[in-house]
XYZ file of C-alpha atoms in Angstrom:
426
model
C 12.695 -33.557 -7.361
C 9.792 -31.281 -7.098
C 8.394 -30.422 -10.664
C 8.203 -26.939 -9.442
C 11.508 -25.713 -7.977
C 11.142 -22.710 -5.578
C 13.866 -20.153 -4.918
C 16.005 -21.476 -2.106
C 18.391 -19.150 -0.186
C 20.713 -20.869 2.101
C 22.636 -19.496 4.920
C 25.515 -20.973 7.082
C 23.684 -20.089 10.276
C 20.510 -19.049 12.161
C 21.616 -15.251 12.316
C 22.074 -15.276 8.542
C 18.293 -16.323 8.018
C 17.238 -13.886 10.468
C 18.936 -10.927 8.907
C 18.027 -11.952 5.246
C 14.284 -12.394 6.296
C 14.401 -8.821 7.978
C 15.739 -7.323 4.852
C 13.183 -9.142 2.602
C 10.373 -7.801 4.793
C 11.576 -4.251 4.697
C 12.061 -4.480 0.956
C 8.408 -5.832 0.710
C 7.360 -2.933 2.838
C 9.216 -0.362 0.503
C 7.977 -1.960 -2.532
C 4.285 -1.880 -1.478
C 4.439 1.536 -0.124
C 6.715 3.263 -2.757
C 7.053 1.076 -5.697
C 10.859 1.076 -5.168
C 13.399 -0.382 -2.809
C 15.923 2.571 -3.644
C 16.639 4.409 -0.587
C 17.255 7.874 -2.312
C 14.188 7.477 -4.385
C 12.137 6.668 -1.171
C 13.577 9.708 0.641
C 12.564 12.037 -2.325
C 9.055 10.532 -2.354
C 8.713 11.291 1.305
C 10.054 14.986 0.825
C 7.652 15.411 -2.112
C 10.584 15.834 -4.658
C 9.346 13.029 -6.875
C 6.046 10.910 -7.440
C 5.674 7.330 -6.531
C 7.050 5.543 -9.569
C 3.819 4.122 -10.607
C 0.196 4.727 -9.307
C -2.841 2.374 -8.906
C -5.544 2.594 -11.288
C -7.977 4.077 -8.628
C -5.798 7.194 -8.384
C -6.476 10.051 -10.776
C -4.018 12.381 -12.327
C -4.995 15.197 -9.725
C -4.165 12.619 -7.071
C -0.756 11.809 -8.584
C -0.136 15.480 -8.752
C -0.973 15.877 -5.076
C 1.317 13.142 -4.019
C 4.038 14.742 -5.919
C 3.764 18.021 -4.421
C 3.332 16.877 -0.838
C 3.222 19.884 1.611
C 3.456 22.451 -1.035
C 0.313 21.291 -2.753
C -1.890 23.871 -0.964
C 0.314 26.782 -2.111
C 0.523 25.494 -5.373
C -3.240 25.251 -5.485
C -3.630 28.815 -4.222
C -1.075 30.009 -7.025
C -3.036 28.248 -9.718
C -6.363 29.854 -8.577
C -4.574 33.183 -8.447
C -3.219 32.740 -11.783
C -6.616 31.747 -13.201
C -8.233 34.855 -11.719
C -5.469 37.085 -12.948
C -5.870 35.557 -16.346
C -9.617 36.145 -16.425
C -9.203 39.694 -15.103
C -6.632 40.267 -17.861
C -9.160 38.983 -20.395
C -11.839 41.245 -18.935
C -9.464 44.263 -19.082
C -8.303 43.611 -22.632
C -12.066 43.249 -23.688
C -12.868 46.533 -21.979
C -9.851 48.385 -23.406
C -10.454 47.123 -26.899
C -14.057 48.059 -26.518
C -13.007 51.754 -25.482
C -10.430 51.796 -28.261
C -13.162 51.021 -30.724
C -15.420 53.766 -29.174
C -12.662 56.469 -29.412
C -12.041 55.325 -33.126
C -15.843 55.600 -33.717
C -15.954 59.053 -31.991
C -13.006 60.316 -34.141
C -14.690 59.117 -37.366
C -18.064 60.472 -36.241
C -16.559 64.067 -35.360
C -14.720 64.031 -38.622
C -17.906 63.346 -40.533
C -20.059 65.818 -38.744
C -22.153 63.359 -36.985
C -23.229 63.091 -33.471
C -20.799 62.096 -30.848
C -21.218 59.151 -28.700
C -20.159 58.978 -25.078
C -20.084 55.471 -23.762
C -20.273 54.457 -20.033
C -21.024 51.580 -17.976
C -24.497 50.883 -16.890
C -26.551 47.951 -15.633
C -27.018 46.563 -18.933
C -23.619 47.140 -20.422
C -22.631 50.002 -22.763
C -25.439 52.354 -23.719
C -25.757 55.392 -26.199
C -26.488 58.809 -24.728
C -28.055 61.874 -26.244
C -25.508 64.569 -27.552
C -25.297 67.151 -24.741
C -25.426 70.099 -26.974
C -28.203 69.506 -29.422
C -30.289 67.025 -27.277
C -30.747 64.791 -30.354
C -31.183 61.022 -29.524
C -28.295 59.224 -31.318
C -29.513 55.947 -30.638
C -30.551 55.189 -34.212
C -26.897 55.301 -35.278
C -25.636 53.318 -32.187
C -26.261 49.896 -33.955
C -23.404 50.408 -36.142
C -20.948 52.522 -34.009
C -21.405 51.661 -30.269
C -20.298 48.278 -28.752
C -23.200 45.590 -28.882
C -24.917 44.325 -25.744
C -23.387 40.824 -26.478
C -19.894 42.280 -26.032
C -20.781 43.424 -22.466
C -22.540 40.122 -21.634
C -19.294 38.289 -22.905
C -17.273 40.295 -20.409
C -19.537 39.402 -17.585
C -19.845 35.720 -18.558
C -15.875 35.443 -18.584
C -15.903 36.752 -15.049
C -18.536 34.398 -14.061
C -16.790 31.501 -15.842
C -13.511 32.183 -13.896
C -15.348 32.037 -10.591
C -17.196 29.044 -11.510
C -13.989 27.358 -12.651
C -12.372 28.165 -9.401
C -15.221 26.761 -7.485
C -15.194 23.463 -9.342
C -11.335 23.200 -9.133
C -11.609 23.492 -5.308
C -14.393 21.015 -5.051
C -12.451 18.531 -7.096
C -9.185 19.048 -5.030
C -11.310 18.361 -1.945
C -12.776 15.306 -3.435
C -9.650 13.848 -4.326
C -7.863 14.477 -1.089
C -10.851 12.424 0.405
C -10.271 9.572 -2.079
C -6.601 9.636 -1.329
C -7.280 9.277 2.344
C -9.707 6.504 1.770
C -7.080 4.716 -0.470
C -4.152 4.851 1.897
C -1.517 2.201 0.714
C -0.481 -0.144 3.562
C 1.669 -2.973 4.001
C -0.312 -5.955 4.662
C 1.671 -8.989 6.051
C 0.487 -12.321 7.524
C 2.773 -14.479 9.769
C 2.369 -17.780 11.458
C 3.818 -18.669 14.938
C 6.584 -20.886 16.361
C 10.058 -20.595 15.594
C 9.235 -18.099 12.855
C 8.285 -15.392 15.409
C 11.741 -16.019 16.994
C 13.387 -15.495 13.653
C 11.555 -12.458 13.060
C 12.239 -10.824 16.554
C 15.945 -11.597 16.067
C 16.030 -9.929 12.583
C 13.478 -7.151 12.756
C 14.067 -5.590 16.136
C 17.627 -4.344 15.306
C 16.475 -2.776 12.070
C 13.638 -0.706 13.254
C 14.937 2.577 11.758
C 13.924 1.132 8.312
C 10.503 0.078 9.347
C 7.411 2.218 9.022
C 5.315 0.330 11.601
C 2.464 2.598 11.541
C 1.791 1.717 7.852
C 1.717 -2.009 8.639
C -1.393 -4.331 8.845
C -0.388 -7.595 10.731
C -2.429 -10.768 10.450
C -1.888 -14.178 11.429
C -1.826 -17.210 9.103
C -3.126 -19.489 12.099
C -3.891 -19.292 15.660
C -3.940 -21.815 18.629
C -7.313 -21.326 20.447
C -5.795 -20.798 23.870
C -5.655 -17.634 25.994
C -3.128 -14.876 24.796
C -1.129 -15.359 27.914
C -0.433 -18.897 26.996
C 3.117 -19.935 25.594
C 1.169 -21.680 22.811
C -0.666 -18.512 21.532
C 0.779 -17.063 18.246
C -0.470 -13.679 19.172
C 0.931 -13.855 22.570
C 4.214 -14.824 21.503
C 4.409 -12.072 18.914
C 3.248 -9.466 21.469
C 5.981 -10.475 23.931
C 8.753 -10.992 21.385
C 7.925 -8.205 18.628
C 4.935 -5.976 19.359
C 5.927 -4.864 22.948
C 9.543 -4.148 21.779
C 8.459 -1.630 18.933
C 10.025 1.717 19.655
C 8.146 5.033 19.527
C 4.491 5.969 19.267
C 3.932 4.577 15.661
C 2.406 1.209 16.017
C 1.129 -1.296 13.588
C -2.489 -2.283 13.263
C -2.805 -5.926 14.466
C -5.439 -8.246 13.525
C -5.904 -11.309 15.976
C -8.648 -13.519 16.871
C -11.267 -12.583 19.435
C -9.871 -14.160 22.609
C -13.574 -14.754 23.820
C -14.348 -17.323 21.142
C -11.546 -19.788 21.842
C -13.875 -22.450 23.048
C -15.711 -22.425 19.728
C -13.392 -23.082 16.710
C -16.090 -22.577 14.121
C -17.176 -19.167 15.415
C -13.530 -18.229 15.928
C -12.866 -18.872 12.290
C -15.998 -17.279 11.003
C -15.275 -14.014 13.072
C -11.517 -13.799 11.803
C -12.909 -14.165 8.295
C -15.254 -11.379 8.874
C -12.150 -9.298 9.694
C -10.454 -10.371 6.639
C -13.608 -9.550 4.462
C -14.055 -6.091 6.155
C -10.408 -5.109 5.441
C -9.915 -6.541 2.071
C -13.318 -6.804 0.271
C -15.363 -4.071 1.908
C -17.873 -2.851 -0.740
C -16.061 -4.514 -3.547
C -16.288 -8.148 -4.785
C -13.129 -9.827 -3.867
C -12.706 -13.565 -4.328
C -9.640 -13.797 -2.170
C -7.599 -11.507 0.087
C -4.119 -10.570 -1.233
C -1.387 -10.186 1.337
C 1.589 -8.263 0.303
C 3.752 -10.867 2.079
C 2.885 -14.042 3.924
C 5.432 -15.852 6.145
C 5.422 -19.263 7.091
C 7.447 -21.761 8.975
C 7.304 -25.540 8.383
C 7.378 -28.055 11.300
C 9.084 -31.374 11.333
C 5.842 -33.191 10.659
C 5.345 -30.973 7.532
C 2.398 -28.821 8.767
C 2.463 -25.224 7.769
C 0.170 -22.579 9.573
C -2.429 -25.025 11.072
C -2.753 -27.261 7.894
C -1.643 -30.718 8.686
C -0.578 -33.543 6.240
C -3.357 -36.233 5.740
C -6.088 -33.659 6.548
C -7.494 -33.974 3.156
C -10.630 -32.044 3.580
C -8.893 -28.659 5.003
C -6.292 -28.979 2.347
C -9.015 -29.278 -0.292
C -11.124 -26.275 0.887
C -11.653 -23.891 -1.937
C -14.223 -21.370 -0.799
C -13.649 -20.322 2.865
C -10.755 -17.911 3.778
C -10.456 -19.002 7.274
C -11.378 -22.563 8.633
C -11.441 -24.150 12.067
C -9.187 -27.056 12.942
C -10.173 -29.631 15.603
C -8.055 -32.523 17.143
C -4.837 -31.157 15.632
C -2.334 -34.076 15.960
C 0.194 -31.885 17.354
C 0.051 -29.102 20.063
C -3.253 -27.465 21.064
C -5.957 -29.424 19.423
C -8.411 -26.480 18.422
C -7.134 -23.860 15.885
C -8.049 -21.790 13.000
C -5.987 -21.285 9.855
C -5.982 -19.553 6.482
C -6.757 -21.891 3.618
C -4.532 -22.940 0.846
C -6.221 -20.616 -1.781
C -5.638 -17.704 0.614
C -1.950 -18.550 1.181
C -1.269 -19.091 -2.544
C -3.064 -15.861 -3.496
C -0.538 -13.622 -1.678
C 1.777 -11.480 -3.770
C 4.680 -13.345 -2.128
C 4.941 -16.569 -0.112
C 8.058 -17.056 1.997
C 8.860 -20.201 4.076
C 11.372 -19.724 6.769
C 13.000 -22.884 8.012
C 16.107 -23.491 10.399
C 17.550 -26.463 12.246
C 18.705 -30.062 11.633
C 15.497 -31.377 13.013
C 13.762 -29.953 9.678
C 16.235 -31.710 7.251
C 14.200 -34.812 6.617
C 10.991 -32.977 5.991
C 12.570 -30.499 3.783
C 14.144 -33.359 1.672
C 10.501 -34.878 1.314
C 8.970 -31.427 0.436
C 11.400 -30.772 -2.388
C 11.956 -34.429 -3.727
C 8.493 -36.019 -3.161
C 5.843 -33.499 -4.151
C 3.401 -36.601 -4.888
C 3.221 -36.850 -1.185
C 1.084 -33.934 -1.048
C 2.449 -32.018 1.882
C 0.964 -28.737 2.479
C 4.061 -26.770 1.658
C 4.555 -28.877 -1.535
C 0.970 -27.852 -2.673
C 2.055 -24.191 -2.136
C 5.354 -24.803 -4.187
C 3.052 -26.070 -6.973
C 0.026 -23.607 -6.813
C 1.783 -20.398 -6.167
C 4.545 -21.082 -8.727
C 6.836 -18.075 -9.065
C 5.915 -16.530 -5.963
C 7.329 -18.891 -3.430
C 10.902 -18.794 -1.895
C 12.582 -20.514 0.990
C 15.006 -18.947 3.547
C 16.805 -21.960 5.185
C 19.947 -22.555 6.885
C 22.459 -25.103 6.007
C 21.472 -27.461 8.824
C 17.915 -27.742 7.449
C 19.349 -28.445 3.849
C 21.546 -31.348 5.309
C 19.695 -34.185 3.412
C 19.552 -32.409 0.067
C 22.237 -32.750 -2.437
C 20.835 -32.049 -5.939
C 19.353 -28.829 -5.116
C 20.399 -25.310 -6.370
C 21.014 -22.693 -3.662
C 21.130 -19.115 -4.183
C 22.957 -16.315 -2.316
C 20.571 -13.653 -1.009
C 21.258 -10.043 -2.287
C 20.492 -7.398 0.383
C 18.332 -4.542 -0.859
C 17.218 -2.190 1.973
C 19.561 -2.846 4.988
C 23.345 -3.121 4.966
C 24.367 -6.779 4.912
C 25.541 -7.835 8.373
C 29.071 -9.237 8.926
C 28.957 -12.032 11.256
C 32.604 -13.054 10.974
C 33.316 -10.742 14.172
C 30.649 -12.813 16.114
C 32.527 -16.023 15.170
C 35.842 -14.651 16.111
C 34.449 -13.477 19.577
C 32.842 -17.192 20.165
C 36.236 -18.659 19.333
C 37.916 -16.411 21.813
């Protein structure tokens, strides 16, 4: 038995595998985009009625607030600015009123004591003393004790200026945060291999498109055969025919495939695809390995995954490259490219999808003889805690001492295939 036992979900038939994998993918999508798989919470987040349960470190508190308010954000900002201006205006008015009250009190006191009366009015430099109209006597000498000071008038001006400056700073900050949020758009990054896996994905996903936000997906390939896209052996070509061309509506995923013009040069094709990965995962930051939100793999009867074959020690031991060329593959098209073991194991979640009685012997070896060093056994051991297997009962036919789990649906209604069985019997 393997020293690291992955989660194994078993299903009586092929359709059960396809449906469960579809739910798994949609759940991974929701977890990535919204940090929850709860349908009600997701709807509230989309409507702006609640914020995403937790935010990434790169999002500031203002970005969080913007995400919470959604479409109402602009009106809220306007109200906030209006309130700030109103508050500042009230402060100015209160200051002026207090000043006038002080002046009136001073005037009353001066009249009672027989001293000159002061009339305050606004001038370019604030509040200034004037000569008494009846006597023509300059009363400026007494103004230092009874009239409002120049610093008081300056404080009024400074408050108004400060309010305007604060509004400008706030608006600039909001614009900056909007740009940051746009640049940091959260996307669901998924990598898939080819072969029977694509048939399973087509069977499961195409019936559940109402739950899929295709326009937020970035789809990569774990490997590719270096053949024209129109070939039946092309992973991208197969995915285009069985998945991408069947996507409903105008919202489409971003798809990252090899440069078809490079299929005659495996090294150049691998280097070019690695550049695509670096551009989308690393950019200006230093990233040792790309991290897919979900990486889906099949497993062939000979034990190869992606285009990593048993007994190809150099390819299996590669530590630095993200994508490598494969020449003289022992099965199918000889020239290929593939993601490396470190990249596969660095994914947030790795899922093997296997079905059919022909896979039973290799599944037994993978689970019971890890010392054989099969590629999937290496992944089981290296990506411990992140690996799960979705397998039909036929593929588990040779395994006896294994713990199988029942899959719990999180994002789509669990299909009932009992009716299908009844129709088949009829």
